[in-house]
């Protein structure tokens, strides 16, 4: 599929770890002009994708599938996509991403085939393809072998509902800025303590909404409180 043929997801496909296929709903048009949209009953502006072609495209995929896959409809009206949802979807053998254009799709076919309504965030795009690719990327990197990284993809941002601590590499000094002394000390326990504190401070400053779900000790809660920007 275009856009997924290069880089990490492309290599994962070459290695046979996953495959992504695109089906054009237009190929399932029920008229000779290959139109798959029509005016809405009840009037109003805009066109709607018809049930028939969407169902035809769906059937063509399900026929080849091993089991009956979940069907994810990308729409601003869906539940907001998250890391925990990516982890859920990564367990599935197959997934179908239904991408609408225009104003949307006839409700009747959605009722019949969609299992999950998902949004990647509160904004409107011209189609569901980019949201689908965002989801595919987030899900694919959780499949064993996709990241050559020894450390699993799970050990990173959003673990513990805290943001990642700041990181540094060579040189030791750049633009007059020094790498924090403690990271050069070789004292592993102190480094871990510093990183945890930095995660908490950073979360308080940048994503205070995440703190509610984070498991913090009383001391850590104090630290977080000290770094919240209360004067808004
Ligand atoms: N925020 C998203 C998904 C799709 C989209 C569309 C109804 C518009 C944003 C159904 C309206 C599909 C998202 C296509 N825009 N646009 O995840």
PDB file of N, CA and C in Angstrom, residues 3 16 20 26-27 51 55 73-74 98 103 123 126 144 150 153 162 195 205 213 223:
ATOM      1  N   UNK A   3       2.599   4.553   0.745  1.00  0.00           N
ATOM      2  CA  UNK A   3       2.893   5.215   2.017  1.00  0.00           C
ATOM      3  C   UNK A   3       3.357   4.259   3.095  1.00  0.00           C
ATOM      4  N   UNK A  16       7.516 -10.573   6.143  1.00  0.00           N
ATOM      5  CA  UNK A  16       6.328 -11.420   6.318  1.00  0.00           C
ATOM      6  C   UNK A  16       5.697 -11.324   7.692  1.00  0.00           C
ATOM      7  N   UNK A  20      -0.389  -5.387   4.477  1.00  0.00           N
ATOM      8  CA  UNK A  20      -1.422  -4.355   4.366  1.00  0.00           C
ATOM      9  C   UNK A  20      -1.917  -4.346   2.925  1.00  0.00           C
ATOM     10  N   UNK A  26     -14.646   1.927  -5.005  1.00  0.00           N
ATOM     11  CA  UNK A  26     -15.112   2.266  -6.357  1.00  0.00           C
ATOM     12  C   UNK A  26     -15.213   1.040  -7.275  1.00  0.00           C
ATOM     13  N   UNK A  27     -14.354   0.052  -7.053  1.00  0.00           N
ATOM     14  CA  UNK A  27     -14.393  -1.176  -7.862  1.00  0.00           C
ATOM     15  C   UNK A  27     -15.680  -1.969  -7.605  1.00  0.00           C
ATOM     16  N   UNK A  51     -24.541   2.223   0.628  1.00  0.00           N
ATOM     17  CA  UNK A  51     -24.353   0.973   1.374  1.00  0.00           C
ATOM     18  C   UNK A  51     -23.833  -0.161   0.477  1.00  0.00           C
ATOM     19  N   UNK A  55     -20.603  -2.578   1.198  1.00  0.00           N
ATOM     20  CA  UNK A  55     -20.844  -3.972   1.585  1.00  0.00           C
ATOM     21  C   UNK A  55     -20.141  -4.939   0.629  1.00  0.00           C
ATOM     22  N   UNK A  73     -14.173   1.649  11.740  1.00  0.00           N
ATOM     23  CA  UNK A  73     -14.603   2.782  10.910  1.00  0.00           C
ATOM     24  C   UNK A  73     -13.953   4.045  11.437  1.00  0.00           C
ATOM     25  N   UNK A  74     -13.123   4.670  10.606  1.00  0.00           N
ATOM     26  CA  UNK A  74     -12.428   5.900  10.987  1.00  0.00           C
ATOM     27  C   UNK A  74     -13.371   7.079  10.806  1.00  0.00           C
ATOM     28  N   UNK A  98     -12.220   0.685   7.531  1.00  0.00           N
ATOM     29  CA  UNK A  98     -13.177   1.258   6.580  1.00  0.00           C
ATOM     30  C   UNK A  98     -12.968   2.766   6.535  1.00  0.00           C
ATOM     31  N   UNK A 103     -19.213  13.091   3.239  1.00  0.00           N
ATOM     32  CA  UNK A 103     -19.731  13.375   4.581  1.00  0.00           C
ATOM     33  C   UNK A 103     -19.770  12.123   5.444  1.00  0.00           C
ATOM     34  N   UNK A 123     -10.400  16.451  15.020  1.00  0.00           N
ATOM     35  CA  UNK A 123     -10.267  17.297  13.844  1.00  0.00           C
ATOM     36  C   UNK A 123     -10.807  16.522  12.658  1.00  0.00           C
ATOM     37  N   UNK A 126     -10.089  14.994   5.030  1.00  0.00           N
ATOM     38  CA  UNK A 126     -10.875  14.745   3.823  1.00  0.00           C
ATOM     39  C   UNK A 126     -11.229  13.270   3.658  1.00  0.00           C
ATOM     40  N   UNK A 144       5.711  -8.459  17.481  1.00  0.00           N
ATOM     41  CA  UNK A 144       7.085  -8.910  17.744  1.00  0.00           C
ATOM     42  C   UNK A 144       7.895  -9.023  16.453  1.00  0.00           C
ATOM     43  N   UNK A 150      15.890  -4.216  21.025  1.00  0.00           N
ATOM     44  CA  UNK A 150      15.845  -5.284  22.037  1.00  0.00           C
ATOM     45  C   UNK A 150      14.767  -4.986  23.070  1.00  0.00           C
ATOM     46  N   UNK A 153       8.570  -2.435  22.661  1.00  0.00           N
ATOM     47  CA  UNK A 153       7.901  -1.161  22.389  1.00  0.00           C
ATOM     48  C   UNK A 153       7.036  -0.705  23.552  1.00  0.00           C
ATOM     49  N   UNK A 162       3.065   8.250  32.521  1.00  0.00           N
ATOM     50  CA  UNK A 162       3.980   9.391  32.659  1.00  0.00           C
ATOM     51  C   UNK A 162       4.718   9.601  31.341  1.00  0.00           C
ATOM     52  N   UNK A 195      15.554  10.068  36.669  1.00  0.00           N
ATOM     53  CA  UNK A 195      14.669   9.896  35.506  1.00  0.00           C
ATOM     54  C   UNK A 195      13.199   9.877  35.908  1.00  0.00           C
ATOM     55  N   UNK A 205       4.127  19.488  33.937  1.00  0.00           N
ATOM     56  CA  UNK A 205       4.245  20.717  33.142  1.00  0.00           C
ATOM     57  C   UNK A 205       3.530  20.625  31.794  1.00  0.00           C
ATOM     58  N   UNK A 213      -4.189   9.407  36.234  1.00  0.00           N
ATOM     59  CA  UNK A 213      -4.093   7.958  36.016  1.00  0.00           C
ATOM     60  C   UNK A 213      -2.742   7.386  36.446  1.00  0.00           C
ATOM     61  N   UNK A 223       5.854  16.417  44.530  1.00  0.00           N
ATOM     62  CA  UNK A 223       6.741  16.877  43.453  1.00  0.00           C
ATOM     63  C   UNK A 223       5.923  17.358  42.249  1.00  0.00           C
TER      64      UNK A 223
END
